[in-house]
Short mmCIF file of C-alpha atoms in Angstrom, two decimals:
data_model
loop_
_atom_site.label_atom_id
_atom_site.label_comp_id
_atom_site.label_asym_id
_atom_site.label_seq_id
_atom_site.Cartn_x
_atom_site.Cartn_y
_atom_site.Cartn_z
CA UNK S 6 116.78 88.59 93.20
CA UNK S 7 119.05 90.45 95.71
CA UNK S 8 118.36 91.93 98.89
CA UNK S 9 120.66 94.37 101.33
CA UNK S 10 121.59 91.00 103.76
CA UNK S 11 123.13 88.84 101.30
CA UNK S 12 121.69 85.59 98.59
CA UNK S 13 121.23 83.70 101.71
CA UNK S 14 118.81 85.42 103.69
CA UNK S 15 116.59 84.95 100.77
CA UNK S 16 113.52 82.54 101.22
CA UNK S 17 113.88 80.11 98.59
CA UNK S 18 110.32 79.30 98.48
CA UNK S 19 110.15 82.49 96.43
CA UNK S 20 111.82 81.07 93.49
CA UNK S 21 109.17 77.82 92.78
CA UNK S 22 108.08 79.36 89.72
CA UNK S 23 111.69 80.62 88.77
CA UNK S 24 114.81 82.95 89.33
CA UNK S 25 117.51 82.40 92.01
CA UNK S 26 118.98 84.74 94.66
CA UNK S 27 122.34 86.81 94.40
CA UNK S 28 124.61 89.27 95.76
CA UNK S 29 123.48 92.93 95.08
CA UNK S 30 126.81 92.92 92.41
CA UNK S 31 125.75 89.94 90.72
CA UNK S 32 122.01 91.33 90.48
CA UNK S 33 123.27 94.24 87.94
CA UNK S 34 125.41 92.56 86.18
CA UNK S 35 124.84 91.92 81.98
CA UNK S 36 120.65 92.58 82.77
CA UNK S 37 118.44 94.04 80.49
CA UNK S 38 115.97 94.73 82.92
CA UNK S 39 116.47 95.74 86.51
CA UNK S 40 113.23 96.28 88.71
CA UNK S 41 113.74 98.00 92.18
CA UNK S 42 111.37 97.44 95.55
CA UNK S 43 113.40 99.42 98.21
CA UNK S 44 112.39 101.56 100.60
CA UNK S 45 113.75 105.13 99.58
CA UNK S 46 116.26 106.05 102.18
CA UNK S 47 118.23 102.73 101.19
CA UNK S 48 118.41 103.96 97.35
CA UNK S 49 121.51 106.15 97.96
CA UNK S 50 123.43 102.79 98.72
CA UNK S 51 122.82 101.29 95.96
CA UNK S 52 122.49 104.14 93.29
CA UNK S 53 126.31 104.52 92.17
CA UNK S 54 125.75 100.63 90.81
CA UNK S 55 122.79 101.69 89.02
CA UNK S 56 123.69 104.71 87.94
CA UNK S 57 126.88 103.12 85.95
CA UNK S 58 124.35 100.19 84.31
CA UNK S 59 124.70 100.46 80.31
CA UNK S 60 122.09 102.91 78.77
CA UNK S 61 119.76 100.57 77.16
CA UNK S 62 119.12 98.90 80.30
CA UNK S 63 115.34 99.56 81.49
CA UNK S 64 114.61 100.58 85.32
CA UNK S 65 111.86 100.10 86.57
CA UNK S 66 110.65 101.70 89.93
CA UNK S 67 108.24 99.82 92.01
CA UNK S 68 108.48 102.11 95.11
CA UNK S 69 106.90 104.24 97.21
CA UNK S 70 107.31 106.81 100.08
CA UNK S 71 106.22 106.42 103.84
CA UNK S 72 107.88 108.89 105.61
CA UNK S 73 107.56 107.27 108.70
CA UNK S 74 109.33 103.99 107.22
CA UNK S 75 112.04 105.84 104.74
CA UNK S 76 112.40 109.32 107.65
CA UNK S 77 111.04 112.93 105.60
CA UNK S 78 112.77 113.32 102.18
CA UNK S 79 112.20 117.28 101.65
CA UNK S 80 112.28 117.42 98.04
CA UNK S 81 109.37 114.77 98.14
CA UNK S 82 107.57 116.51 101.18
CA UNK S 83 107.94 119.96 98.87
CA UNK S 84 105.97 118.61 95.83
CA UNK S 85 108.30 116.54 94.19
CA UNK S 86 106.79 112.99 92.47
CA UNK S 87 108.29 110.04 93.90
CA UNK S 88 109.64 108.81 90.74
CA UNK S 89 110.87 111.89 89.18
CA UNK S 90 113.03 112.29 92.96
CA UNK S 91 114.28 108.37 92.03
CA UNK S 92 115.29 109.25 88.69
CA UNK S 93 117.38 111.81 90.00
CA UNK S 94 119.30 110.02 92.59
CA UNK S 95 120.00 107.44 90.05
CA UNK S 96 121.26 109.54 87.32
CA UNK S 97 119.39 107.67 84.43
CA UNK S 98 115.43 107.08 83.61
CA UNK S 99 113.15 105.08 84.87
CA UNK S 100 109.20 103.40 84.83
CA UNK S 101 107.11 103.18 87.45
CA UNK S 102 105.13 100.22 87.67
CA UNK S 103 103.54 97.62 90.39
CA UNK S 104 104.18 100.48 92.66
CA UNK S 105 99.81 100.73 92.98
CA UNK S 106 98.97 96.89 93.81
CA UNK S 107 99.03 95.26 96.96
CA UNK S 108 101.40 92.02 97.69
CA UNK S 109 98.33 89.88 98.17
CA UNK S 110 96.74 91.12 94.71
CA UNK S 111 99.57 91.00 93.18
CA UNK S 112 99.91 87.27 94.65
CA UNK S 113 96.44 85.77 93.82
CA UNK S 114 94.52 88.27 91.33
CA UNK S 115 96.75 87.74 87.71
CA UNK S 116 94.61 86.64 85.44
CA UNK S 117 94.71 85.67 81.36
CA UNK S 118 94.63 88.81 78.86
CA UNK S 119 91.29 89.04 78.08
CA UNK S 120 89.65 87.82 81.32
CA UNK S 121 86.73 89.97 82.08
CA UNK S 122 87.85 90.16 85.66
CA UNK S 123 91.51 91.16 85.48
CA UNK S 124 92.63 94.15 87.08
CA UNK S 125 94.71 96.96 85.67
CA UNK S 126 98.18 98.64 87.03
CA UNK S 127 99.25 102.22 85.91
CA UNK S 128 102.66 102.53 84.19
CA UNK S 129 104.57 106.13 83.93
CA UNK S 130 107.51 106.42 82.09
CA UNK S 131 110.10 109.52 80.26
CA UNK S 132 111.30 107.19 77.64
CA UNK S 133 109.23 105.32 75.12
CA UNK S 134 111.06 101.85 75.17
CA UNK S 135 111.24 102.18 79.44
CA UNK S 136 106.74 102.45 78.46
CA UNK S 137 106.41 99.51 76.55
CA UNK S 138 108.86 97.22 78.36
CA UNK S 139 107.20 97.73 81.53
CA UNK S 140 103.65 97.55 80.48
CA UNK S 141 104.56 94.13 78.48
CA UNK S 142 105.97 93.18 81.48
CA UNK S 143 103.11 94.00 84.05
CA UNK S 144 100.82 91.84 80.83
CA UNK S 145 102.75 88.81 81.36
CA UNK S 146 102.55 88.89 85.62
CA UNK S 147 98.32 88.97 84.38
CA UNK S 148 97.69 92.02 84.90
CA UNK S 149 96.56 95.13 81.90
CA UNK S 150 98.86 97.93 81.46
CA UNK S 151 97.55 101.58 81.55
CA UNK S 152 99.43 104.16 80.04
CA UNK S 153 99.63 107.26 82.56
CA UNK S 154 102.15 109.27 80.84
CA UNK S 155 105.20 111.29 82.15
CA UNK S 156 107.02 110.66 85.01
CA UNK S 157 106.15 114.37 86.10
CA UNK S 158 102.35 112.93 86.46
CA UNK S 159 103.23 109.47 88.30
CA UNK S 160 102.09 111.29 91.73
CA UNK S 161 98.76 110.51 90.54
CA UNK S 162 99.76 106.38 90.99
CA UNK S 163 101.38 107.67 94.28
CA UNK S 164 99.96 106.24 97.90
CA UNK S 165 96.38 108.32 98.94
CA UNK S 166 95.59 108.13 95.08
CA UNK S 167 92.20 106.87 93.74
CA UNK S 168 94.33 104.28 91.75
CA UNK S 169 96.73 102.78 94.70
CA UNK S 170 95.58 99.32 96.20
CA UNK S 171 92.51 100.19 95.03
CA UNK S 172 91.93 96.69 92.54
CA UNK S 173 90.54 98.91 89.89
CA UNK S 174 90.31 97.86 85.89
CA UNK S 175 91.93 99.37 82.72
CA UNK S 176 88.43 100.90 81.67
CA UNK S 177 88.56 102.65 85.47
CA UNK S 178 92.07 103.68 85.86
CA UNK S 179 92.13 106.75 83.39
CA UNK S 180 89.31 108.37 85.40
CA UNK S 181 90.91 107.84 88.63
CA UNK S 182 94.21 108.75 87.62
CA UNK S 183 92.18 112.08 86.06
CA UNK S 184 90.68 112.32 89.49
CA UNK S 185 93.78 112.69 91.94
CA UNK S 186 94.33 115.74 94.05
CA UNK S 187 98.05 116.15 94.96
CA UNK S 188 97.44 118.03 97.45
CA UNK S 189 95.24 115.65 99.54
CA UNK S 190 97.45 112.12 98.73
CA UNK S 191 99.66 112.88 102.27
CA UNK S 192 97.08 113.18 104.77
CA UNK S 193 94.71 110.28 102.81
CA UNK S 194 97.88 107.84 103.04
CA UNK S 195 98.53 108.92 106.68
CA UNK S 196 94.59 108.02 107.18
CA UNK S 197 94.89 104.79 105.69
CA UNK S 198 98.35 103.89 107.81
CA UNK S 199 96.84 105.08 110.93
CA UNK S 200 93.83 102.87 110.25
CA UNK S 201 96.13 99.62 109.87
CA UNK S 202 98.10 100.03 112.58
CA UNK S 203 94.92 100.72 115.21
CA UNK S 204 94.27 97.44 114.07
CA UNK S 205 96.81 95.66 113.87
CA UNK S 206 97.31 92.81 116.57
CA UNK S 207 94.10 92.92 117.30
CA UNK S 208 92.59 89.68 117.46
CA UNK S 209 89.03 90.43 116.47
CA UNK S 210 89.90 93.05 114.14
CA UNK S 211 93.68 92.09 112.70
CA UNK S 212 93.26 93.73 108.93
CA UNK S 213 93.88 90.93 105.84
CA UNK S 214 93.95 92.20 102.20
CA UNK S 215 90.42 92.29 102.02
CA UNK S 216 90.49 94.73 104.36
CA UNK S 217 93.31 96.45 102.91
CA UNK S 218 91.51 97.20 99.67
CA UNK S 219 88.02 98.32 100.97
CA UNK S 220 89.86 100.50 103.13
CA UNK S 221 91.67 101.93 100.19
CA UNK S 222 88.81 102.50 98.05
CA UNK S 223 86.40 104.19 100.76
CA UNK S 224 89.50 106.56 101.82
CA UNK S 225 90.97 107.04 98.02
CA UNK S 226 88.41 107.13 95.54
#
């Protein structure tokens, strides 16, 4: 794992089950795999490295734009989906995956393939190989995979969706994906940030996950 500060800002608690920290350099170097969690004004910086990684390398994309975190990105405001503008900045495919579950169910909710109660993630990819490698991979974190095709179509994964942070299954996901209007994801994620940060601080009030997701579904779905 590398972050923008350097291998020692890096909590190693992070690494009990596995993995180490390193420099951004050393992060890219002979991977088959690289997986991305950046805020998208920062990708610029680091998408000449990326952009020069060997072809058969899979990206995957677990992003996602605030505008009031990353500043306006115009070709995103305009229509564009998050992913596709990603792609394009790196030069090379990508997946998009883990982008639609929340740190806390991400943390706690894995469970066995198989498990009646495990909960589903969305994957959208151009390439075939960048599909299947990031769905096996979002299996083995305990979690099903859901095919929901191009990368042209990944708005419907995008924040304000009826899939994002909403805990849904794989037998739910295909209808909520089906269900997303693009032009009402902006002002539903604005609802749900303003929301959060009314509460937040607040000692009676102070929103946990739980919150979080019930918030999501009644605003998303």
């Amino acid at each position: 794992m590398a972050n923008s500060r350097g291998p020692e800002t890096i909590d190693a608690s992070i690494f009990a089950s596995g993995g180490r920290a390193v420099t951004i350099e050393q992060a890219v170097e002979d991977v088959d795999i690289l997986i991305l969690s950046i805020p998208l004004n920062r990708l610029p910086e680091i998408a000449p490295k990326i952009a020069a990684l060997p072809k058969d390398v899979v990206v995957i994309d677990t992003s996602n734009y605030y505008p009031m975190r990353d500043t306006e990105i115009a070709d995103i405001e305009a229509g564009e989906a998050e992913s596709v503008w990603v792609s394009r900045q790196l030069g090379r495919p990508v997946a998009k995956a883990w982008n639609a579950i929340g740190s806390d169910s991400f943390a706690r909710l894995g469970k066995p393939a198989g498990h009646p109660d495990r909960i589903a993630i969305p994957v959208a990819a151009d390439n075939e190989r960048d599909r299947l490698v990031a769905m096996a991979l979002v299996g083995d974190t305990g979690f099903d995979a859901v095919d929901a095709g191009p990368l042209s179509e990944s708005w419907r994964q995008q924040p304000g969706s009826p899939v994002y942070c909403t805990d849904l299954t794989a037998i739910e996901i295909p209808d909520a994906l089906a269900a997303a209007e693009r032009s009402r994801l902006p002002k539903r994620r604005d609802l749900s940030v303003a929301a959060v940060q009314e509460r937040l601080g607040d000692t009676k009030s102070n929103p946990d996950a739980g919150f979080l997701v019930r918030l999501n579904r009644a605003l998303f779905l």
